[in-house]
Amino acid sequence: MSGPLTQAWGLLLPQSFLGSPVFAVLAAFVAINTVMYLALAIAKILPKVYLSDHLPNGNRRSETRSIHPDRTR
Amino acid sequence: MGRFQRAVGVVILGTAGLGALLLWIAIRSNGGAAAHAPRRGFVFGVWEVLYDTQAPSSRVLLIATGMALLFAAGVALLERRIATRARRSEDLHRLPLAPRIVMAETRGIYHGPVNVTVLVPAHNEAACIGDTIRSLQAQSHSPERVVVVADNCSDATESIALALGVEVFRTVENTRKKAGALNQVLRELLPVQDENDLVMVMDADTTLDPGFLEAAVRRMTADRALMAIGGLFHGEAGKGLLGQLQRNEYARYAREMKRRRGRVFVLTGTASLFRPRALRAVAAERGHSLPGVPGDVYDTIALTEDNELTLALKSLGGLMISPPDCTVVTEVMATWKALWVQRLRWQRGALENLGAYGLTPQTFRYWAQQLGIGYGVIALSTYLLLMVLMVLSLDHWVWFPFWVGIGAVFAVERTVTVWRAGPQARLLGAMLFPELVYSMFLDIVYVKGIIDISFARTAHWEHKAPAPAAQIQEPERA
């Protein structure tokens, strides 16, 4: 026998719903988003690398920024 | 409220929605993923489980990872570029607080040592004002002056303050809450403050950690171009699971600040210090390049006056930091209802401020942040929808090893990012689901904030009855 009677059902929806195109698109959409957030999560776990610390920098202060004008640096 | 201000929420959520829609269309035109039947397996050779090895293709994984990192790096790079440009600006009219200009104006002149006047706005804070004043007096660098700004107090706030030996400024006919009270006291105080006579504003329910002022004074002494220092806040102990959820959130924020090397998002109203030059420049620009009433330091219309003042100072080119050694302990909300009210005010205030300032180089980072939260709302709700649909259409529980693995990485991230906050914080982070529910709650607040601002609903904030008296009162000397 075939037809809807033999179809496996979950709590509310037929199991075949999981094979429908809409569900496939939703699943892929969620998958991509989840992976995007995963990448950001991994970036947050890892220690941060400060590129500017390793680059030669001509940006050093040329005069003191202290409130004391006679301070050397 | 202007039309643009009302449209802010729609613009942000609309842009996030458009991004999601584009992704959706791209997937649909690509045919989506093919479903296949789950397999049967055994765990430890004992428990029979259904599992499905379905996982996204490596191409999809790569594109998604690339997109996320590109977006994050793009925002960070642009933010740095904008900050560097403001730093080097010599445009006296547009950016009067830019470091180069301040340096030129203060070069070669010694304006005396850095000292601190603390303003504590208080409205019926008898329960906590004593602790706040004592935390100030216990600082390793005690402030030169403490002024409790008593705003329509009908309790013992004023007498407690006077008994502890600090000054009291009583507001006159103030109906503009905290911002109005601070404007009144600043109008009297600022004209007599010299270059290095710092003004600190702190909440009455906040306790400073002992080395806060010493660290702040050291930094303000070392850098005369530094215009403001914001405190890093930690949640107070107690108040159960909800308290711990907020402490975890604050701990992550503090970690993020450290990783940003103190580059400020918001100079928190809980405790921030300003050079008087910065506050005077803001008051002078109100009604011109900044929103608000000319002569006011704080914009009394803004719901979140600390966030607004941060935007004002940044718009004028002011340099500011939140150093890791300037920490404060702040109140956490005891009930979900109180948290709802607090966060709705923050969210609504942040959106209104963005509407008032528009899209400028200085507000770019804040727009990107709101957009990020908006996209997060879409991502989290579609994730939950997918879970519900799966549960409703499966007759057996099916495990997806790939997705279980991803869940484990998220649990690690939640735990590592609150590591310094202690074992309870780590445990809660590792459990993943309580924080997921907390995020959902904050997402609902976010959407409610957008709906409210779009329909220009005015929130009902308490208006206090004005008190008649005036002037700064000297403390009673024992």
Coordinates of C-alpha atoms in Angstrom, one line a residue:
Chain A
M1 CA 0.0 0.0 0.0
S2 CA 1.2 3.5 -0.7
G3 CA 0.1 7.1 -0.1
P4 CA -0.3 9.3 2.9
L5 CA -1.4 6.6 5.3
T6 CA 2.0 4.9 5.2
Q7 CA 3.9 8.1 5.5
A8 CA 6.0 8.5 8.6
W9 CA 4.8 11.4 10.8
G10 CA 6.6 13.5 13.4
L11 CA 4.7 15.3 16.1
L12 CA 2.8 17.5 13.8
L13 CA 4.4 17.4 10.3
P14 CA 5.1 14.5 7.9
Q15 CA 8.7 13.4 7.8
S16 CA 8.8 14.0 4.1
F17 CA 8.6 17.8 4.9
L18 CA 12.3 17.5 5.7
G19 CA 13.0 16.6 2.1
S20 CA 11.0 19.6 0.7
P21 CA 12.8 22.4 -1.2
V22 CA 11.7 25.1 1.2
F23 CA 13.1 23.1 4.1
A24 CA 16.4 22.5 2.2
V25 CA 16.8 26.3 1.6
L26 CA 16.0 27.1 5.2
A27 CA 18.5 24.4 6.4
A28 CA 21.2 25.8 4.1
F29 CA 20.5 29.4 5.2
V30 CA 20.8 28.4 8.8
A31 CA 23.9 26.4 8.1
I32 CA 25.7 29.3 6.4
N33 CA 24.7 31.7 9.2
T34 CA 25.8 29.2 11.9
V35 CA 29.2 28.7 10.2
M36 CA 29.6 32.5 9.9
Y37 CA 29.0 32.9 13.7
L38 CA 31.3 29.9 14.3
A39 CA 34.1 31.7 12.5
L40 CA 33.6 34.8 14.6
A41 CA 33.5 32.6 17.8
I42 CA 36.8 31.0 16.9
A43 CA 38.3 34.4 16.3
K44 CA 37.2 35.4 19.8
I45 CA 38.7 32.3 21.4
L46 CA 42.1 32.8 19.8
P47 CA 44.5 35.5 21.2
K48 CA 44.3 38.7 19.2
V49 CA 47.2 39.5 16.9
Y50 CA 48.0 43.2 16.7
L51 CA 49.6 43.7 13.3
S52 CA 50.7 47.2 14.0
D53 CA 53.0 45.9 16.8
H54 CA 55.1 44.0 14.2
L55 CA 55.2 46.6 11.5
P56 CA 57.8 49.3 11.3
N57 CA 56.0 52.4 12.5
G58 CA 57.1 55.9 11.7
N59 CA 54.3 57.0 14.0
R60 CA 56.2 57.5 17.3
R61 CA 55.5 60.6 19.3
S62 CA 57.9 63.4 18.3
E63 CA 57.2 65.5 21.5
T64 CA 56.1 64.9 25.1
R65 CA 52.3 64.6 25.6
S66 CA 52.7 64.9 29.4
I67 CA 51.1 67.9 31.1
H68 CA 54.7 68.8 32.3
P69 CA 56.3 70.6 29.3
D70 CA 59.8 69.7 30.5
R71 CA 59.2 66.0 30.4
T72 CA 61.6 64.4 27.9
R73 CA 59.1 61.9 26.3
Chain B
M1 CA 11.0 63.4 16.7
G2 CA 12.1 63.8 13.0
R3 CA 11.1 61.5 10.2
F4 CA 14.7 60.3 9.8
Q5 CA 14.9 59.5 13.5
R6 CA 11.7 57.5 13.3
A7 CA 13.1 55.6 10.3
V8 CA 16.3 54.6 12.0
G9 CA 15.0 51.3 13.2
V10 CA 13.4 50.4 9.9
V11 CA 16.6 51.3 8.0
I12 CA 18.7 49.1 10.3
L13 CA 16.4 46.1 10.4
G14 CA 15.6 46.5 6.7
T15 CA 19.3 46.5 5.7
A16 CA 19.9 43.4 7.8
G17 CA 16.8 41.8 6.3
L18 CA 18.0 42.6 2.8
G19 CA 21.3 40.9 3.5
A20 CA 19.5 37.8 4.8
L21 CA 17.1 37.8 1.7
L22 CA 20.0 38.0 -0.7
L23 CA 21.6 35.0 1.0
W24 CA 18.3 33.2 0.9
I25 CA 17.9 33.8 -2.9
A26 CA 21.5 32.8 -3.6
I27 CA 20.9 29.5 -1.8
R28 CA 17.6 28.8 -3.6
S29 CA 19.1 29.4 -7.0
N30 CA 21.8 27.0 -6.1
G31 CA 19.3 24.2 -5.4
G32 CA 19.7 24.0 -1.6
A33 CA 21.1 20.9 0.1
A34 CA 19.9 17.5 -0.6
A35 CA 18.4 15.5 2.2
H36 CA 19.1 11.9 2.8
A37 CA 18.0 9.3 5.3
P38 CA 19.7 9.1 8.7
R39 CA 21.8 6.0 9.7
R40 CA 21.7 3.8 12.7
G41 CA 24.7 3.5 15.0
F42 CA 25.7 2.6 18.6
V43 CA 27.4 4.8 21.2
F44 CA 29.9 2.8 23.3
G45 CA 28.4 -0.2 21.6
V46 CA 25.4 0.1 23.9
W47 CA 23.0 2.9 23.1
E48 CA 21.4 2.8 19.7
V49 CA 21.1 6.2 18.1
L50 CA 20.0 7.6 14.8
Y51 CA 22.6 9.9 13.2
D52 CA 22.9 11.9 10.0
T53 CA 26.3 12.8 8.6
Q54 CA 24.9 15.6 6.5
A55 CA 27.1 18.6 6.6
P56 CA 27.6 21.7 4.4
S57 CA 30.0 21.3 1.5
S58 CA 33.6 22.6 2.0
R59 CA 32.9 25.3 -0.6
V60 CA 29.9 26.6 1.5
L61 CA 31.9 26.4 4.7
L62 CA 34.7 28.4 3.1
I63 CA 32.4 31.1 1.7
A64 CA 30.6 31.5 5.0
T65 CA 33.8 31.8 7.0
G66 CA 35.3 34.2 4.5
M67 CA 32.1 36.4 4.6
A68 CA 32.1 36.6 8.4
L69 CA 35.8 37.4 8.7
L70 CA 35.7 39.9 5.9
F71 CA 32.8 41.8 7.5
A72 CA 34.4 41.8 10.9
A73 CA 37.8 42.9 9.5
G74 CA 36.2 45.4 7.2
V75 CA 34.4 47.2 10.0
A76 CA 37.5 47.1 12.2
L77 CA 39.8 48.5 9.5
L78 CA 37.4 51.3 8.6
E79 CA 37.0 52.2 12.2
R80 CA 40.8 52.4 12.6
R81 CA 41.1 54.6 9.5
I82 CA 38.5 57.0 10.7
A83 CA 40.1 57.2 14.1
T84 CA 43.5 57.9 12.7
R85 CA 42.2 60.6 10.4
A86 CA 40.5 62.4 13.3
R87 CA 43.7 62.0 15.3
R88 CA 45.7 63.8 12.7
S89 CA 43.1 66.4 11.9
E90 CA 44.0 70.1 12.2
D91 CA 40.4 71.3 11.4
L92 CA 39.8 73.6 14.3
H93 CA 36.1 74.3 13.4
R94 CA 34.9 70.7 12.8
L95 CA 37.2 68.8 15.2
P96 CA 38.2 71.3 18.0
L97 CA 39.1 68.4 20.4
A98 CA 41.4 66.6 17.9
P99 CA 44.7 65.7 19.6
R100 CA 46.9 67.8 17.3
I101 CA 44.8 70.9 18.1
V102 CA 44.8 70.3 21.8
M103 CA 48.5 69.7 21.8
A104 CA 49.2 72.9 20.0
E105 CA 47.1 74.9 22.4
T106 CA 48.7 73.5 25.5
R107 CA 52.3 73.2 24.3
G108 CA 54.9 74.6 26.6
I109 CA 52.4 75.6 29.4
Y110 CA 52.1 73.9 32.7
H111 CA 48.5 74.2 34.0
G112 CA 49.1 72.7 37.4
P113 CA 48.6 69.1 38.6
V114 CA 45.7 66.9 37.6
N115 CA 43.0 67.0 40.3
V116 CA 39.5 65.5 40.4
T117 CA 36.0 66.9 41.2
V118 CA 33.5 64.1 41.4
L119 CA 29.8 64.8 40.7
V120 CA 27.3 62.2 42.0
P121 CA 23.8 62.8 40.7
A122 CA 21.4 61.3 43.2
H123 CA 17.6 61.1 43.3
N124 CA 16.5 59.5 46.6
E125 CA 19.6 57.3 46.9
A126 CA 19.8 57.2 50.7
A127 CA 20.2 53.4 50.6
C128 CA 23.5 53.5 48.6
I129 CA 24.9 57.0 48.7
G130 CA 26.9 56.3 51.8
D131 CA 28.7 53.4 50.2
T132 CA 29.4 55.4 47.1
I133 CA 31.0 58.3 49.0
R134 CA 33.0 55.9 51.2
S135 CA 34.3 54.1 48.1
L136 CA 35.5 57.5 46.8
Q137 CA 37.2 58.4 50.1
A138 CA 38.9 55.0 50.2
Q139 CA 40.5 55.6 46.8
S140 CA 44.4 55.4 46.7
H141 CA 44.2 58.8 45.1
S142 CA 41.3 60.5 46.9
P143 CA 39.4 63.1 44.9
E144 CA 40.0 66.8 45.7
R145 CA 36.2 67.5 45.8
V146 CA 33.1 65.4 45.9
V147 CA 29.7 67.0 45.1
V148 CA 26.4 65.1 45.5
V149 CA 24.0 66.6 43.1
A150 CA 20.7 66.1 45.0
D151 CA 17.9 66.1 42.4
N152 CA 14.5 66.4 44.0
C153 CA 15.4 64.2 47.0
S154 CA 12.7 63.6 49.6
D155 CA 14.8 61.1 51.7
A156 CA 18.0 61.3 53.7
T157 CA 20.4 61.5 50.7
E158 CA 21.5 65.1 51.4
S159 CA 22.0 64.6 55.2
I160 CA 24.0 61.4 54.7
A161 CA 26.2 63.2 52.2
L162 CA 26.8 66.2 54.4
A163 CA 27.5 64.0 57.4
L164 CA 30.2 62.2 55.4
G165 CA 31.9 65.5 54.8
V166 CA 31.1 66.0 51.1
E167 CA 29.4 69.0 49.4
V168 CA 25.7 68.9 48.3
F169 CA 24.4 70.8 45.2
R170 CA 20.6 71.0 45.3
T171 CA 19.0 71.3 41.8
V172 CA 16.5 74.1 41.1
E173 CA 13.2 73.3 39.4
N174 CA 14.8 70.5 37.4
T175 CA 12.4 68.4 35.3
R176 CA 15.1 67.0 33.0
K177 CA 16.2 64.2 35.3
K178 CA 19.8 63.3 35.6
A179 CA 21.0 65.2 32.5
G180 CA 19.2 68.3 33.6
A181 CA 20.7 68.0 37.1
L182 CA 24.2 67.6 35.8
N183 CA 23.7 70.6 33.4
Q184 CA 22.8 72.8 36.3
V185 CA 25.9 71.9 38.4
L186 CA 28.2 72.0 35.4
R187 CA 27.0 75.5 34.4
E188 CA 28.4 76.7 37.8
L189 CA 31.4 74.5 37.9
L190 CA 33.0 74.5 34.4
P191 CA 33.8 78.2 34.2
V192 CA 36.1 77.9 37.2
Q193 CA 37.8 74.7 36.3
D194 CA 41.4 74.9 34.9
E195 CA 42.8 72.8 32.1
N196 CA 43.7 69.8 34.4
D197 CA 40.8 70.1 36.9
L198 CA 39.0 67.0 35.8
V199 CA 35.3 66.4 36.2
M200 CA 34.2 62.9 37.0
V201 CA 30.5 61.9 36.8
M202 CA 29.5 58.7 38.6
D203 CA 26.2 57.0 39.4
A204 CA 25.1 56.8 43.1
D205 CA 24.6 53.0 42.8
T206 CA 28.2 52.5 41.6
T207 CA 31.3 51.6 43.6
L208 CA 34.8 52.4 42.3
D209 CA 37.5 49.8 42.6
P210 CA 40.3 51.2 44.9
G211 CA 42.9 52.1 42.2
F212 CA 40.5 53.7 39.7
L213 CA 41.3 57.4 40.3
E214 CA 45.0 56.8 40.7
A215 CA 45.1 55.1 37.3
A216 CA 43.0 57.8 35.7
V217 CA 45.1 60.6 37.1
R218 CA 48.3 58.9 35.9
R219 CA 46.9 58.6 32.4
M220 CA 45.6 62.1 32.3
T221 CA 48.9 63.4 33.5
A222 CA 50.8 61.4 30.9
D223 CA 48.7 62.5 27.9
R224 CA 47.3 66.1 27.7
A225 CA 45.4 65.3 24.5
L226 CA 43.3 62.6 26.3
M227 CA 39.9 64.1 26.8
A228 CA 38.0 61.4 28.6
I229 CA 38.3 58.1 30.5
G230 CA 35.5 55.7 30.9
G231 CA 35.2 53.0 33.6
L232 CA 35.0 49.4 32.8
F233 CA 32.1 48.0 34.7
H234 CA 31.6 44.6 36.4
G235 CA 28.3 43.3 37.7
E236 CA 27.8 43.2 41.5
A237 CA 27.5 39.8 43.2
G238 CA 24.3 38.0 43.8
K239 CA 20.8 38.1 42.3
G240 CA 20.9 34.5 41.2
L241 CA 21.0 33.2 37.7
L242 CA 19.8 36.4 36.1
G243 CA 22.6 38.3 38.0
Q244 CA 25.1 35.8 36.7
L245 CA 23.9 36.2 33.1
Q246 CA 24.4 39.9 33.3
R247 CA 27.8 39.5 35.0
N248 CA 28.8 37.2 32.1
E249 CA 27.7 39.8 29.6
Y250 CA 29.7 42.6 31.3
A251 CA 32.7 40.3 31.6
R252 CA 32.7 39.7 27.9
Y253 CA 32.4 43.4 27.2
A254 CA 35.4 44.1 29.5
R255 CA 37.4 41.4 27.7
E256 CA 36.4 42.9 24.3
M257 CA 37.6 46.4 25.6
K258 CA 40.9 44.9 26.6
R259 CA 41.3 43.3 23.2
R260 CA 40.5 46.7 21.6
R261 CA 43.2 48.2 23.8
G262 CA 40.7 50.4 25.5
R263 CA 39.1 52.0 22.5
V264 CA 35.8 53.1 23.8
F265 CA 32.3 52.3 22.6
V266 CA 30.5 54.2 25.4
L267 CA 31.8 56.4 28.2
T268 CA 29.6 54.8 30.8
G269 CA 27.4 57.0 33.0
T270 CA 28.4 54.7 35.9
A271 CA 31.9 56.4 36.1
S272 CA 33.6 58.6 33.5
L273 CA 36.2 61.4 33.8
F274 CA 36.4 64.4 31.5
R275 CA 38.8 67.2 30.9
P276 CA 36.8 70.5 31.4
R277 CA 38.0 71.6 27.9
A278 CA 36.0 68.7 26.4
L279 CA 32.8 69.5 28.2
R280 CA 33.1 73.2 27.4
A281 CA 33.6 72.4 23.7
V282 CA 30.4 70.2 23.7
A283 CA 28.4 72.9 25.5
A284 CA 29.6 75.4 22.9
E285 CA 28.7 73.2 19.9
R286 CA 25.2 72.2 21.1
G287 CA 22.7 73.8 18.7
H288 CA 25.4 74.1 16.0
S289 CA 27.2 70.9 15.0
L290 CA 25.8 68.9 17.9
P291 CA 22.1 68.3 18.8
G292 CA 20.7 69.8 22.0
V293 CA 20.3 73.2 23.7
P294 CA 23.3 75.7 23.4
G295 CA 25.2 75.9 26.7
D296 CA 24.1 72.4 27.9
V297 CA 26.8 69.8 28.4
Y298 CA 24.2 66.9 28.4
D299 CA 21.4 66.6 25.8
T300 CA 18.3 66.5 28.0
I301 CA 16.2 64.9 25.3
A302 CA 18.5 61.8 25.0
L303 CA 17.3 58.7 26.9
T304 CA 20.9 57.5 27.2
E305 CA 22.8 60.7 28.0
D306 CA 26.1 59.0 28.5
N307 CA 26.0 57.4 25.0
E308 CA 25.0 60.7 23.5
L309 CA 27.9 62.5 25.2
T310 CA 30.3 59.9 23.9
L311 CA 29.0 60.5 20.4
A312 CA 29.3 64.3 20.9
L313 CA 32.9 64.0 22.1
K314 CA 33.9 61.7 19.3
S315 CA 32.2 64.0 16.8
L316 CA 34.5 66.8 18.0
G317 CA 37.5 64.6 17.6
G318 CA 38.2 64.0 21.3
L319 CA 40.5 61.1 22.3
M320 CA 39.1 58.7 24.9
I321 CA 39.9 55.4 26.5
S322 CA 38.6 52.7 28.8
P323 CA 41.8 51.4 30.5
P324 CA 41.7 47.9 32.2
D325 CA 42.8 49.4 35.5
C326 CA 39.8 51.8 35.8
T327 CA 37.1 49.3 36.9
V328 CA 33.8 49.9 38.7
V329 CA 31.2 47.6 40.2
T330 CA 27.7 48.3 39.0
E331 CA 24.2 47.2 39.9
V332 CA 22.6 44.2 38.1
M333 CA 18.9 43.9 37.6
A334 CA 17.1 41.6 39.9
T335 CA 14.1 40.7 37.7
W336 CA 13.5 40.1 34.1
K337 CA 11.0 43.0 34.2
A338 CA 13.6 45.4 35.5
L339 CA 16.1 44.2 32.9
W340 CA 13.5 44.6 30.2
V341 CA 12.9 48.3 31.2
Q342 CA 16.7 49.0 31.5
R343 CA 17.6 47.4 28.1
L344 CA 14.6 48.9 26.3
R345 CA 15.8 52.3 27.5
W346 CA 19.4 51.6 26.3
Q347 CA 18.3 50.3 22.9
R348 CA 15.8 53.0 22.3
G349 CA 18.4 55.6 23.4
A350 CA 21.1 54.2 21.2
L351 CA 18.8 54.3 18.1
E352 CA 17.6 57.8 18.9
N353 CA 21.1 59.0 19.2
L354 CA 22.1 57.5 15.9
G355 CA 19.0 59.2 14.3
A356 CA 20.1 62.5 15.8
Y357 CA 23.7 62.2 14.5
G358 CA 23.0 60.5 11.2
L359 CA 25.6 58.4 9.4
T360 CA 28.9 60.2 10.0
P361 CA 32.5 58.8 10.1
Q362 CA 32.3 58.9 13.9
T363 CA 29.0 57.1 14.1
F364 CA 29.9 54.4 11.5
R365 CA 31.0 51.9 14.1
Y366 CA 27.7 52.2 16.0
W367 CA 25.6 51.8 12.8
A368 CA 27.6 48.6 12.0
Q369 CA 27.0 47.4 15.5
Q370 CA 23.2 47.9 15.3
L371 CA 23.2 46.2 11.9
G372 CA 25.1 43.3 13.4
I373 CA 22.6 42.8 16.1
G374 CA 19.8 43.1 13.6
Y375 CA 21.3 40.3 11.5
G376 CA 21.8 38.3 14.6
V377 CA 18.1 38.5 15.4
I378 CA 17.3 37.1 11.9
A379 CA 20.0 34.3 12.3
L380 CA 18.8 33.3 15.7
S381 CA 15.1 33.2 14.9
T382 CA 15.6 31.2 11.7
Y383 CA 17.8 28.8 13.7
L384 CA 15.0 28.3 16.3
L385 CA 12.4 27.9 13.5
L386 CA 14.6 25.2 11.9
M387 CA 14.9 23.4 15.3
V388 CA 11.1 23.5 15.9
L389 CA 10.3 22.2 12.4
M390 CA 12.8 19.3 12.8
V391 CA 11.3 18.4 16.2
L392 CA 7.8 18.5 14.7
S393 CA 8.5 16.4 11.7
L394 CA 10.8 13.7 13.1
D395 CA 9.5 10.6 14.8
H396 CA 12.9 9.7 16.3
W397 CA 15.6 12.0 17.6
V398 CA 18.4 12.2 15.1
W399 CA 21.9 13.3 16.0
F400 CA 24.0 15.4 13.5
P401 CA 27.6 14.9 14.5
F402 CA 28.7 18.0 12.4
W403 CA 26.3 20.3 14.3
V404 CA 27.0 18.8 17.6
G405 CA 30.7 19.6 17.0
I406 CA 29.8 23.2 16.2
G407 CA 27.8 23.4 19.4
A408 CA 30.9 22.2 21.3
V409 CA 33.0 25.0 19.8
F410 CA 30.3 27.6 20.8
A411 CA 30.4 26.2 24.3
V412 CA 34.2 26.6 24.4
E413 CA 33.9 30.2 23.2
R414 CA 31.2 31.0 25.8
T415 CA 33.5 29.6 28.5
V416 CA 36.8 31.1 27.4
T417 CA 35.4 34.6 27.0
V418 CA 34.2 34.7 30.7
W419 CA 37.2 32.8 32.1
R420 CA 38.4 35.6 34.3
A421 CA 35.0 36.1 35.9
G422 CA 35.3 32.8 37.9
P423 CA 34.0 29.3 38.0
Q424 CA 30.3 30.1 38.1
A425 CA 30.6 32.3 35.0
R426 CA 32.4 29.5 33.2
L427 CA 29.9 26.9 34.2
L428 CA 27.0 29.0 32.9
G429 CA 28.9 29.7 29.6
A430 CA 29.6 26.0 29.1
M431 CA 25.9 25.1 29.5
L432 CA 25.2 27.2 26.4
F433 CA 21.4 27.1 26.6
P434 CA 20.8 29.6 29.5
E435 CA 22.8 32.2 27.6
L436 CA 20.9 31.4 24.4
V437 CA 17.7 32.1 26.2
Y438 CA 19.2 35.4 27.5
S439 CA 20.3 36.3 24.0
M440 CA 16.7 35.7 22.7
F441 CA 15.4 37.9 25.5
L442 CA 17.8 40.7 24.4
D443 CA 16.8 40.2 20.8
I444 CA 13.1 40.6 21.6
V445 CA 14.0 43.9 23.5
Y446 CA 15.9 45.0 20.3
V447 CA 12.9 44.4 18.1
K448 CA 10.6 46.1 20.6
G449 CA 12.9 49.1 20.6
I450 CA 12.7 49.3 16.8
I451 CA 8.9 49.0 16.8
D452 CA 8.6 51.7 19.4
I453 CA 10.9 54.2 17.7
S454 CA 9.2 53.5 14.3
F455 CA 5.8 54.3 15.6
A456 CA 7.2 57.2 17.7
R457 CA 5.8 55.8 20.9
T458 CA 7.0 57.9 23.8
A459 CA 8.0 55.8 26.7
H460 CA 6.6 57.0 30.0
W461 CA 9.5 58.2 32.1
E462 CA 8.9 59.4 35.6
H463 CA 8.8 63.1 36.0
K464 CA 9.8 64.4 39.3
A465 CA 8.2 67.3 41.2
P466 CA 10.7 70.1 41.3
A467 CA 12.0 71.3 44.7
P468 CA 12.3 75.1 45.4
A469 CA 15.7 75.5 47.1
A470 CA 19.2 76.2 45.5
Q471 CA 23.0 76.5 45.8
I472 CA 25.9 74.2 46.9
Q473 CA 25.8 73.4 50.6
E474 CA 29.0 73.0 52.6
P475 CA 29.3 69.8 54.6
E476 CA 28.9 69.9 58.3
R477 CA 32.3 69.7 60.0
A478 CA 32.4 67.5 63.0

